mmCIF file of C-alpha atoms and ligand atoms in Angstrom:
data_model
loop_
_atom_site.group_PDB
_atom_site.id
_atom_site.type_symbol
_atom_site.label_atom_id
_atom_site.label_comp_id
_atom_site.label_asym_id
_atom_site.label_seq_id
_atom_site.Cartn_x
_atom_site.Cartn_y
_atom_site.Cartn_z
ATOM 1 C CA MET V 23 10.676 15.297 12.255
ATOM 2 C CA SER V 24 12.119 12.438 10.236
ATOM 3 C CA LEU V 25 10.345 13.191 6.958
ATOM 4 C CA ASP V 26 10.885 16.962 6.958
ATOM 5 C CA GLY V 27 11.227 18.290 3.412
ATOM 6 C CA LYS V 28 10.193 15.057 1.698
ATOM 7 C CA VAL V 29 7.345 14.736 -0.797
ATOM 8 C CA ALA V 30 5.237 11.562 -0.635
ATOM 9 C CA LEU V 31 2.582 10.200 -2.989
ATOM 10 C CA VAL V 32 0.214 7.654 -1.416
ATOM 11 C CA THR V 33 -2.144 5.741 -3.727
ATOM 12 C CA GLY V 34 -5.572 4.674 -2.538
ATOM 13 C CA ALA V 35 -5.234 7.078 0.355
ATOM 14 C CA ALA V 36 -8.900 7.993 0.859
ATOM 15 C CA THR V 37 -9.603 5.247 3.399
ATOM 16 C CA GLY V 38 -8.087 2.480 5.492
ATOM 17 C CA ILE V 39 -4.341 1.925 5.676
ATOM 18 C CA GLY V 40 -3.678 4.511 2.933
ATOM 19 C CA ARG V 41 -5.489 7.210 4.881
ATOM 20 C CA ALA V 42 -3.480 6.457 8.036
ATOM 21 C CA ILE V 43 -0.232 6.502 6.033
ATOM 22 C CA ALA V 44 -1.024 9.884 4.448
ATOM 23 C CA ILE V 45 -1.772 11.392 7.864
ATOM 24 C CA GLU V 46 1.308 9.867 9.535
ATOM 25 C CA LEU V 47 3.732 10.901 6.770
ATOM 26 C CA ALA V 48 2.385 14.446 7.000
ATOM 27 C CA ARG V 49 2.657 14.364 10.809
ATOM 28 C CA GLN V 50 6.327 13.486 10.386
ATOM 29 C CA GLY V 51 6.900 16.464 8.088
ATOM 30 C CA ALA V 52 6.294 15.229 4.521
ATOM 31 C CA SER V 53 4.186 17.057 1.940
ATOM 32 C CA VAL V 54 1.631 14.490 0.858
ATOM 33 C CA VAL V 55 -0.279 13.748 -2.341
ATOM 34 C CA VAL V 56 -3.482 11.923 -1.401
ATOM 35 C CA ASN V 57 -4.449 9.799 -4.415
ATOM 36 C CA HIS V 58 -7.961 8.414 -4.682
ATOM 37 C CA LEU V 59 -10.424 6.996 -7.194
ATOM 38 C CA GLU V 60 -13.825 8.668 -7.043
ATOM 39 C CA GLN V 61 -13.545 9.423 -3.314
ATOM 40 C CA GLN V 62 -13.053 13.162 -3.608
ATOM 41 C CA GLY V 63 -14.928 13.937 -0.384
ATOM 42 C CA GLU V 64 -12.855 11.568 1.768
ATOM 43 C CA ALA V 65 -9.575 12.645 0.123
ATOM 44 C CA ASP V 66 -10.346 16.339 0.594
ATOM 45 C CA GLY V 67 -11.225 15.617 4.230
ATOM 46 C CA ILE V 68 -7.746 14.150 4.748
ATOM 47 C CA VAL V 69 -6.120 17.170 3.069
ATOM 48 C CA LYS V 70 -8.076 19.474 5.422
ATOM 49 C CA GLU V 71 -7.079 17.388 8.443
ATOM 50 C CA ILE V 72 -3.390 17.559 7.457
ATOM 51 C CA GLU V 73 -3.576 21.304 6.777
ATOM 52 C CA SER V 74 -5.325 21.954 10.083
ATOM 53 C CA LYS V 75 -2.254 20.512 11.828
ATOM 54 C CA GLY V 76 0.101 22.763 9.821
ATOM 55 C CA GLY V 77 1.007 20.171 7.162
ATOM 56 C CA LYS V 78 0.913 20.336 3.372
ATOM 57 C CA ALA V 79 -1.218 18.072 1.164
ATOM 58 C CA ILE V 80 -3.204 17.929 -2.057
ATOM 59 C CA SER V 81 -5.657 15.338 -3.335
ATOM 60 C CA LEU V 82 -5.404 13.922 -6.865
ATOM 61 C CA SER V 83 -7.827 11.548 -8.523
ATOM 62 C CA ALA V 84 -6.298 8.875 -10.767
ATOM 63 C CA ASP V 85 -6.963 5.260 -11.657
ATOM 64 C CA VAL V 86 -3.723 3.398 -10.886
ATOM 65 C CA THR V 87 -4.512 0.841 -13.617
ATOM 66 C CA ASN V 88 -4.415 3.511 -16.335
ATOM 67 C CA SER V 89 -0.946 4.634 -17.459
ATOM 68 C CA GLY V 90 -2.201 7.958 -18.848
ATOM 69 C CA GLU V 91 -3.862 8.881 -15.553
ATOM 70 C CA VAL V 92 -0.846 7.698 -13.531
ATOM 71 C CA ASN V 93 1.604 9.771 -15.601
ATOM 72 C CA CYS V 94 -0.675 12.786 -15.334
ATOM 73 C CA MET V 95 -0.880 12.339 -11.532
ATOM 74 C CA VAL V 96 2.917 12.169 -11.195
ATOM 75 C CA GLU V 97 3.288 15.300 -13.368
ATOM 76 C CA GLN V 98 0.703 17.153 -11.278
ATOM 77 C CA ALA V 99 2.409 16.096 -8.045
ATOM 78 C CA VAL V 100 5.770 17.296 -9.329
ATOM 79 C CA GLY V 101 4.131 20.492 -10.594
ATOM 80 C CA GLN V 102 2.786 21.168 -7.115
ATOM 81 C CA PHE V 103 5.656 20.083 -4.866
ATOM 82 C CA GLY V 104 8.683 19.951 -7.229
ATOM 83 C CA ARG V 105 9.437 16.224 -6.949
ATOM 84 C CA ILE V 106 8.440 12.898 -5.358
ATOM 85 C CA ASP V 107 10.791 11.337 -2.796
ATOM 86 C CA VAL V 108 8.481 8.612 -1.545
ATOM 87 C CA LEU V 109 5.877 6.568 -3.409
ATOM 88 C CA VAL V 110 3.556 4.351 -1.382
ATOM 89 C CA ASN V 111 1.750 1.834 -3.594
ATOM 90 C CA ASN V 112 -1.167 1.265 -1.267
ATOM 91 C CA ALA V 113 -4.234 1.080 -3.567
ATOM 92 C CA GLY V 114 -5.578 -2.450 -3.488
ATOM 93 C CA ILE V 115 -8.710 -4.565 -3.662
ATOM 94 C CA GLU V 116 -9.636 -8.140 -2.841
ATOM 95 C CA MET V 117 -12.550 -10.269 -4.022
ATOM 96 C CA GLN V 118 -13.599 -13.692 -2.860
ATOM 97 C CA HIS V 119 -14.811 -16.582 -5.015
ATOM 98 C CA PRO V 120 -13.883 -20.246 -4.878
ATOM 99 C CA PHE V 121 -11.323 -20.886 -7.598
ATOM 100 C CA LEU V 122 -13.629 -23.149 -9.630
ATOM 101 C CA GLU V 123 -16.158 -20.317 -9.881
ATOM 102 C CA LYS V 124 -13.841 -17.327 -10.074
ATOM 103 C CA PRO V 125 -15.035 -14.976 -12.833
ATOM 104 C CA GLU V 126 -12.422 -13.909 -15.379
ATOM 105 C CA GLU V 127 -13.353 -10.236 -14.794
ATOM 106 C CA GLU V 128 -12.571 -10.615 -11.086
ATOM 107 C CA TRP V 129 -9.121 -12.029 -11.876
ATOM 108 C CA ASP V 130 -8.408 -9.195 -14.343
ATOM 109 C CA ARG V 131 -9.577 -6.434 -11.998
ATOM 110 C CA VAL V 132 -7.658 -7.660 -8.927
ATOM 111 C CA ILE V 133 -4.445 -8.204 -10.906
ATOM 112 C CA ALA V 134 -4.880 -4.777 -12.538
ATOM 113 C CA VAL V 135 -5.301 -2.827 -9.297
ATOM 114 C CA ASP V 136 -2.989 -4.846 -7.017
ATOM 115 C CA LEU V 137 -0.124 -5.640 -9.406
ATOM 116 C CA LYS V 138 -0.284 -3.556 -12.574
ATOM 117 C CA GLY V 139 -1.036 -0.442 -10.486
ATOM 118 C CA PRO V 140 2.246 -0.704 -8.530
ATOM 119 C CA PHE V 141 4.086 -1.385 -11.810
ATOM 120 C CA LEU V 142 2.698 1.747 -13.481
ATOM 121 C CA CYS V 143 3.070 4.021 -10.448
ATOM 122 C CA SER V 144 6.583 2.749 -9.655
ATOM 123 C CA GLN V 145 7.705 3.208 -13.239
ATOM 124 C CA ALA V 146 6.341 6.759 -13.483
ATOM 125 C CA ALA V 147 7.787 7.786 -10.107
ATOM 126 C CA ALA V 148 11.130 5.991 -10.599
ATOM 127 C CA ARG V 149 11.629 7.610 -14.012
ATOM 128 C CA MET V 150 11.204 10.981 -12.347
ATOM 129 C CA MET V 151 13.475 10.011 -9.412
ATOM 130 C CA ALA V 152 16.175 8.668 -11.770
ATOM 131 C CA ARG V 153 16.069 11.832 -13.895
ATOM 132 C CA ARG V 154 16.405 14.000 -10.830
ATOM 133 C CA GLY V 155 19.315 11.926 -9.500
ATOM 134 C CA ALA V 156 18.531 12.335 -5.794
ATOM 135 C CA GLY V 157 17.259 8.812 -5.087
ATOM 136 C CA GLY V 158 13.939 7.896 -3.523
ATOM 137 C CA THR V 159 11.912 5.221 -1.793
ATOM 138 C CA ILE V 160 9.080 3.042 -3.050
ATOM 139 C CA ILE V 161 6.981 1.165 -0.505
ATOM 140 C CA ASN V 162 4.446 -1.442 -1.621
ATOM 141 C CA ILE V 163 1.634 -2.294 0.736
ATOM 142 C CA SER V 164 1.573 -6.018 0.146
ATOM 143 C CA SER V 165 0.121 -8.615 2.533
ATOM 144 C CA VAL V 166 0.946 -11.699 4.534
ATOM 145 C CA HIS V 167 -0.638 -13.315 1.459
ATOM 146 C CA GLU V 168 2.430 -12.617 -0.649
ATOM 147 C CA ASP V 169 3.638 -15.676 1.266
ATOM 148 C CA ILE V 170 0.731 -17.647 2.736
ATOM 149 C CA PRO V 171 -2.305 -19.071 0.903
ATOM 150 C CA PHE V 172 -5.792 -17.573 1.296
ATOM 151 C CA PRO V 173 -8.415 -19.941 -0.164
ATOM 152 C CA GLY V 174 -11.027 -18.052 -2.188
ATOM 153 C CA TYR V 175 -8.587 -15.261 -2.949
ATOM 154 C CA ALA V 176 -6.413 -16.783 -5.698
ATOM 155 C CA ALA V 177 -6.143 -13.543 -7.685
ATOM 156 C CA TYR V 178 -5.253 -11.526 -4.573
ATOM 157 C CA CYS V 179 -2.583 -14.066 -3.580
ATOM 158 C CA ALA V 180 -1.183 -14.144 -7.123
ATOM 159 C CA ALA V 181 -1.046 -10.334 -7.203
ATOM 160 C CA LYS V 182 0.665 -10.085 -3.812
ATOM 161 C CA GLY V 183 3.052 -12.912 -4.735
ATOM 162 C CA GLY V 184 3.851 -10.945 -7.884
ATOM 163 C CA LEU V 185 4.405 -7.819 -5.805
ATOM 164 C CA ARG V 186 6.887 -9.794 -3.712
ATOM 165 C CA MET V 187 9.034 -10.447 -6.786
ATOM 166 C CA LEU V 188 8.470 -6.978 -8.253
ATOM 167 C CA CYS V 189 10.009 -5.598 -5.058
ATOM 168 C CA ARG V 190 12.998 -7.932 -5.241
ATOM 169 C CA ASP V 191 13.606 -7.246 -8.917
ATOM 170 C CA LEU V 192 13.241 -3.474 -8.692
ATOM 171 C CA ALA V 193 15.580 -3.376 -5.695
ATOM 172 C CA LEU V 194 18.337 -4.558 -8.038
ATOM 173 C CA GLU V 195 17.315 -2.522 -11.060
ATOM 174 C CA LEU V 196 16.848 0.708 -9.141
ATOM 175 C CA ALA V 197 19.710 0.483 -6.626
ATOM 176 C CA PRO V 198 22.112 2.239 -9.042
ATOM 177 C CA TYR V 199 19.744 5.241 -8.855
ATOM 178 C CA HIS V 200 19.703 5.100 -5.037
ATOM 179 C CA ILE V 201 16.054 4.143 -5.079
ATOM 180 C CA ARG V 202 15.080 1.731 -2.290
ATOM 181 C CA ILE V 203 12.054 -0.508 -2.604
ATOM 182 C CA VAL V 204 10.459 -2.266 0.341
ATOM 183 C CA ASN V 205 7.268 -4.292 0.785
ATOM 184 C CA VAL V 206 5.179 -3.976 3.919
ATOM 185 C CA GLY V 207 3.084 -7.092 4.534
ATOM 186 C CA PRO V 208 0.172 -6.403 6.881
ATOM 187 C CA GLY V 209 -1.878 -9.180 8.424
ATOM 188 C CA ALA V 210 -5.461 -8.537 9.512
ATOM 189 C CA ILE V 211 -5.927 -4.794 9.954
ATOM 190 C CA ALA V 212 -9.220 -3.063 10.801
ATOM 191 C CA THR V 213 -10.083 -1.351 7.502
ATOM 192 C CA PRO V 214 -12.999 -1.285 5.037
ATOM 193 C CA ILE V 215 -11.358 -4.068 2.958
ATOM 194 C CA ASN V 216 -12.328 -6.670 5.566
ATOM 195 C CA ARG V 217 -15.512 -5.042 6.851
ATOM 196 C CA GLN V 218 -17.463 -8.289 6.373
ATOM 197 C CA THR V 219 -15.204 -10.191 8.780
ATOM 198 C CA LEU V 220 -15.079 -7.317 11.269
ATOM 199 C CA GLU V 221 -18.866 -6.994 11.376
ATOM 200 C CA ASP V 222 -19.509 -10.714 11.873
ATOM 201 C CA PRO V 223 -18.768 -11.510 15.558
ATOM 202 C CA ASP V 224 -18.067 -15.214 14.880
ATOM 203 C CA LYS V 225 -15.736 -14.566 11.954
ATOM 204 C CA ARG V 226 -14.019 -11.815 13.925
ATOM 205 C CA LYS V 227 -13.412 -14.067 16.943
ATOM 206 C CA ALA V 228 -12.113 -16.883 14.711
ATOM 207 C CA LEU V 229 -9.646 -14.482 13.096
ATOM 208 C CA GLU V 230 -8.542 -13.040 16.441
ATOM 209 C CA ARG V 231 -7.867 -16.557 17.703
ATOM 210 C CA GLU V 232 -5.378 -16.995 14.817
ATOM 211 C CA ILE V 233 -3.413 -13.892 15.822
ATOM 212 C CA PRO V 234 -0.836 -14.531 18.579
ATOM 213 C CA LEU V 235 -1.075 -10.932 19.833
ATOM 214 C CA GLY V 236 -4.852 -11.469 20.053
ATOM 215 C CA TYR V 237 -6.201 -8.464 18.188
ATOM 216 C CA ILE V 238 -6.785 -7.087 14.708
ATOM 217 C CA GLY V 239 -4.162 -4.451 13.934
ATOM 218 C CA LYS V 240 -4.801 -0.732 13.585
ATOM 219 C CA PRO V 241 -4.032 1.188 10.366
ATOM 220 C CA GLU V 242 -1.924 3.583 12.456
ATOM 221 C CA GLU V 243 0.401 0.725 13.462
ATOM 222 C CA VAL V 244 1.113 0.022 9.784
ATOM 223 C CA ALA V 245 1.478 3.743 9.055
ATOM 224 C CA LYS V 246 4.246 4.146 11.675
ATOM 225 C CA LEU V 247 6.255 1.358 10.015
ATOM 226 C CA VAL V 248 5.793 2.970 6.598
ATOM 227 C CA ALA V 249 6.971 6.330 7.955
ATOM 228 C CA TYR V 250 10.122 4.702 9.325
ATOM 229 C CA LEU V 251 10.825 2.900 6.018
ATOM 230 C CA ALA V 252 10.290 6.157 4.116
ATOM 231 C CA SER V 253 12.800 7.974 6.290
ATOM 232 C CA ASP V 254 16.577 8.132 5.901
ATOM 233 C CA ASP V 255 16.829 6.081 9.120
ATOM 234 C CA ALA V 256 15.947 3.069 6.935
ATOM 235 C CA SER V 257 18.708 3.867 4.412
ATOM 236 C CA TYR V 258 20.070 0.284 4.258
ATOM 237 C CA ILE V 259 16.733 -1.501 3.771
ATOM 238 C CA THR V 260 15.795 -2.539 0.230
ATOM 239 C CA GLY V 261 14.467 -5.570 -1.657
ATOM 240 C CA THR V 262 12.711 -7.223 1.244
ATOM 241 C CA THR V 263 9.328 -7.540 2.916
ATOM 242 C CA ILE V 264 8.632 -6.493 6.478
ATOM 243 C CA PHE V 265 5.574 -8.228 7.883
ATOM 244 C CA ILE V 266 3.361 -6.524 10.460
ATOM 245 C CA ASP V 267 0.808 -9.092 11.511
ATOM 246 C CA GLY V 268 0.723 -9.633 15.282
ATOM 247 C CA GLY V 269 2.451 -12.960 14.682
ATOM 248 C CA LEU V 270 -0.256 -14.306 12.339
ATOM 249 C CA MET V 271 2.212 -15.828 9.886
ATOM 250 C CA ARG V 272 3.943 -17.799 12.610
ATOM 251 C CA ASN V 273 0.642 -19.380 13.560
ATOM 252 C CA THR V 274 -0.871 -20.563 10.324
ATOM 253 C CA GLY V 275 -0.008 -22.059 6.963
ATOM 254 C CA SER V 276 -3.132 -20.624 5.359
ATOM 255 C CA LEU V 277 -6.324 -18.791 6.299
HETATM 256 C C1 LIG S 321 -6.468 -9.166 3.732
HETATM 257 C C2 LIG S 321 -7.472 -9.340 4.843
HETATM 258 C C3 LIG S 321 -7.129 -10.544 5.686
HETATM 259 C C4 LIG S 321 -5.674 -10.474 6.115
HETATM 260 C C5 LIG S 321 -5.251 -11.705 6.905
HETATM 261 C C6 LIG S 321 -5.079 -9.166 4.278
HETATM 262 O O1 LIG S 321 -4.182 -9.061 3.217
HETATM 263 O O2 LIG S 321 -6.719 -7.937 3.069
HETATM 264 O O3 LIG S 321 -8.753 -9.491 4.295
HETATM 265 O O4 LIG S 321 -7.934 -10.578 6.840
HETATM 266 O O5 LIG S 321 -4.849 -10.358 4.992
HETATM 267 O O6 LIG S 321 -5.611 -12.878 6.243
#
């Protein structure tokens, strides 16, 4: 398996894309740390699922917006598995309000989880990787909205746009340590984050019409890309975004 012997930490792994990534990385041989925030039951369920297939995993609760909790999580992960080779910054939220009515708290929360979280987790993991001297890979789960507008979601777009440049900057700063950093930009994927659209037949159809491949993606499709990028087969990929969107970005300037 392509990830045999690697240790991966996936943030926000209790549900959605993060859950699928944790399961896929383990399926490909990695030992996985399933991070969550107050979703102990779901996270433990994923650990059990991985273990039942002969894999190794632990669940760790930590708020990615809190540096103390992030550092503690990285220490615990290293304590358990010896190191971290792969960090997947997956934890993310989105909230919708027209810009003229957007509450300040909403802006702060979205920027904290979607942009400051990857900063804190990347810094903690990269410090450990640099000290160890064996390189590593950081994968940010970004969005097509690091590039295309999404009216009503200004904070989300600003955070993902920031993540785009964080990736490009860190690729240069961390290359001397043999740490690669890659963004994955999903389009519309069937996960709890867009439950409202998925459960409204009209909204769902309208979205599907925008997608050239004609369907909303599956978390497992994103997870397979992440597993490839985390593997040594992707050794020459850094500082860029790979979109996985069924062609959505080719079809629309904004959503
Ligand atoms: C958002 C979804 C949205 C998709 C396509 C994703 O980043 O989380 O809510 O459907 O982009 O616009």
